[in-house]
Coordinates of C-alpha atoms in Angstrom, one line a residue:
M1 CA 37.0 -9.7 -115.8
A2 CA 34.9 -7.4 -113.4
T3 CA 34.9 -8.1 -109.6
L4 CA 31.9 -7.5 -106.9
T5 CA 34.0 -4.4 -105.7
D6 CA 33.9 -2.7 -109.2
P7 CA 31.9 0.7 -108.7
G8 CA 29.2 0.0 -111.3
V9 CA 28.8 -3.8 -110.3
R10 CA 28.7 -2.4 -106.6
E11 CA 25.9 0.0 -107.6
L12 CA 23.7 -2.5 -109.2
L13 CA 24.1 -4.9 -106.3
E14 CA 23.4 -2.3 -103.6
Q15 CA 20.2 -1.0 -105.4
P16 CA 17.0 -3.0 -104.9
N17 CA 17.8 -4.4 -108.4
Y18 CA 16.0 -8.1 -108.8
A19 CA 18.2 -11.1 -109.5
V20 CA 17.6 -14.3 -111.8
I21 CA 19.3 -17.0 -110.3
S22 CA 19.8 -20.7 -111.9
T23 CA 20.8 -23.6 -110.2
V24 CA 21.0 -27.3 -110.9
N25 CA 18.2 -29.8 -110.4
P26 CA 18.9 -33.6 -109.4
N27 CA 18.1 -34.6 -113.0
G28 CA 20.3 -32.2 -114.5
S29 CA 18.1 -29.7 -115.8
I30 CA 18.4 -25.9 -114.8
H31 CA 16.0 -24.4 -112.2
T32 CA 15.7 -20.6 -112.5
T33 CA 13.8 -18.1 -110.4
I34 CA 13.8 -14.4 -109.1
V35 CA 15.3 -13.4 -105.7
W36 CA 16.3 -10.5 -103.6
V37 CA 20.1 -9.8 -103.4
D38 CA 22.4 -8.3 -101.2
V39 CA 26.4 -7.6 -100.9
E40 CA 28.4 -9.0 -98.0
D41 CA 32.1 -7.8 -98.2
D42 CA 33.2 -9.6 -101.5
T43 CA 30.3 -12.1 -102.0
L44 CA 26.9 -12.0 -102.8
A45 CA 24.2 -13.0 -100.6
V46 CA 20.7 -14.6 -101.1
N47 CA 18.2 -16.1 -98.8
S48 CA 15.1 -18.6 -98.8
A49 CA 13.3 -20.8 -96.9
A50 CA 15.3 -24.1 -96.4
G51 CA 13.6 -27.3 -98.2
R52 CA 12.4 -25.1 -101.0
L53 CA 13.8 -26.3 -104.5
W54 CA 16.6 -23.9 -105.3
P55 CA 18.2 -24.1 -101.7
S56 CA 18.0 -27.8 -102.0
N57 CA 19.5 -27.7 -105.2
L58 CA 22.4 -25.6 -103.9
E59 CA 22.8 -27.8 -100.9
R60 CA 23.4 -30.6 -103.1
D61 CA 25.4 -28.8 -106.1
P62 CA 26.5 -25.5 -105.0
R63 CA 27.2 -24.1 -108.6
I64 CA 24.9 -21.0 -109.3
G65 CA 24.4 -18.5 -112.0
V66 CA 23.0 -15.1 -110.9
L67 CA 22.0 -12.1 -113.2
V68 CA 21.1 -8.8 -111.5
Y69 CA 19.6 -6.1 -113.8
A70 CA 18.6 -2.5 -113.6
S71 CA 17.6 -2.9 -117.5
P72 CA 18.5 -5.2 -120.4
F73 CA 21.6 -3.4 -121.3
H74 CA 22.6 -2.8 -117.7
F75 CA 23.4 -5.9 -115.6
V76 CA 25.8 -8.1 -114.0
E77 CA 26.3 -11.9 -114.7
I78 CA 28.0 -13.8 -111.7
R79 CA 29.0 -17.5 -111.9
G80 CA 30.2 -19.4 -108.9
T81 CA 29.6 -21.5 -105.8
A82 CA 27.3 -21.0 -102.9
R83 CA 28.0 -21.7 -99.3
S84 CA 25.1 -22.0 -97.0
D85 CA 24.8 -20.1 -93.3
F86 CA 21.8 -20.6 -90.9
E87 CA 23.4 -18.5 -88.4
D88 CA 22.4 -15.1 -89.9
A89 CA 19.7 -15.9 -92.1
E90 CA 16.8 -14.6 -90.1
D91 CA 18.3 -11.1 -89.8
H92 CA 19.5 -11.4 -93.5
A93 CA 16.1 -11.9 -94.3
D94 CA 14.9 -8.7 -92.7
R95 CA 17.5 -6.6 -94.3
L96 CA 16.8 -7.7 -97.8
A97 CA 12.9 -7.0 -96.9
I98 CA 13.9 -3.5 -95.8
K99 CA 16.1 -2.9 -98.8
Y100 CA 13.3 -3.8 -101.3
T101 CA 9.9 -3.0 -99.4
G102 CA 11.1 -0.6 -96.8
E103 CA 9.9 -3.1 -94.0
K104 CA 11.1 -5.9 -92.1
F105 CA 10.4 -9.5 -93.7
T106 CA 6.7 -10.4 -93.3
G107 CA 6.7 -13.8 -95.1
R108 CA 8.0 -16.1 -92.4
Q109 CA 5.7 -19.2 -92.1
P110 CA 5.3 -21.5 -89.1
G111 CA 8.0 -24.2 -89.0
T112 CA 10.2 -22.9 -91.7
R113 CA 13.9 -21.9 -91.2
R114 CA 15.6 -19.6 -93.2
I115 CA 18.7 -20.1 -95.2
K116 CA 21.3 -17.7 -96.6
F117 CA 23.9 -18.6 -99.2
N118 CA 26.8 -16.4 -99.9
V119 CA 28.0 -16.8 -103.5
I120 CA 31.7 -16.6 -104.1
P121 CA 32.3 -15.6 -107.6
E122 CA 34.5 -17.4 -110.0
H123 CA 33.3 -15.3 -112.9
V124 CA 31.9 -11.7 -113.0
R125 CA 30.8 -9.9 -116.4
Y126 CA 29.5 -6.4 -116.0
V127 CA 27.6 -4.6 -119.0
K128 CA 26.5 -1.1 -119.3
Q129 CA 25.2 0.2 -122.6
D130 CA 23.5 3.7 -122.9

């Protein structure tokens, strides 16, 4: 099994590659969405506005699946649990936006609060086929 510190995995996560995350809805169905990701030490970090569907799903049920891909044959799948953090969430949104767009985050809405989740991996699978 791969780890987040493996060179190929780390490279995928440090580049501005998009991620697809899956969380569990209250009725047991799967919710899937595209997000920006970042690596912090040995965890994957994602960010959103508190109260949206997927963050609410993670607050209720911390299980998460993440697929970060550069191409259909170069990806990392991470399954684990997510831990929420409000403390660094605003700054984290700026770091992600700079990584993906080159500018600080401009999508803040009045009355919203950013939330960051660190994903603690339980399973990491890395695939790179030429």
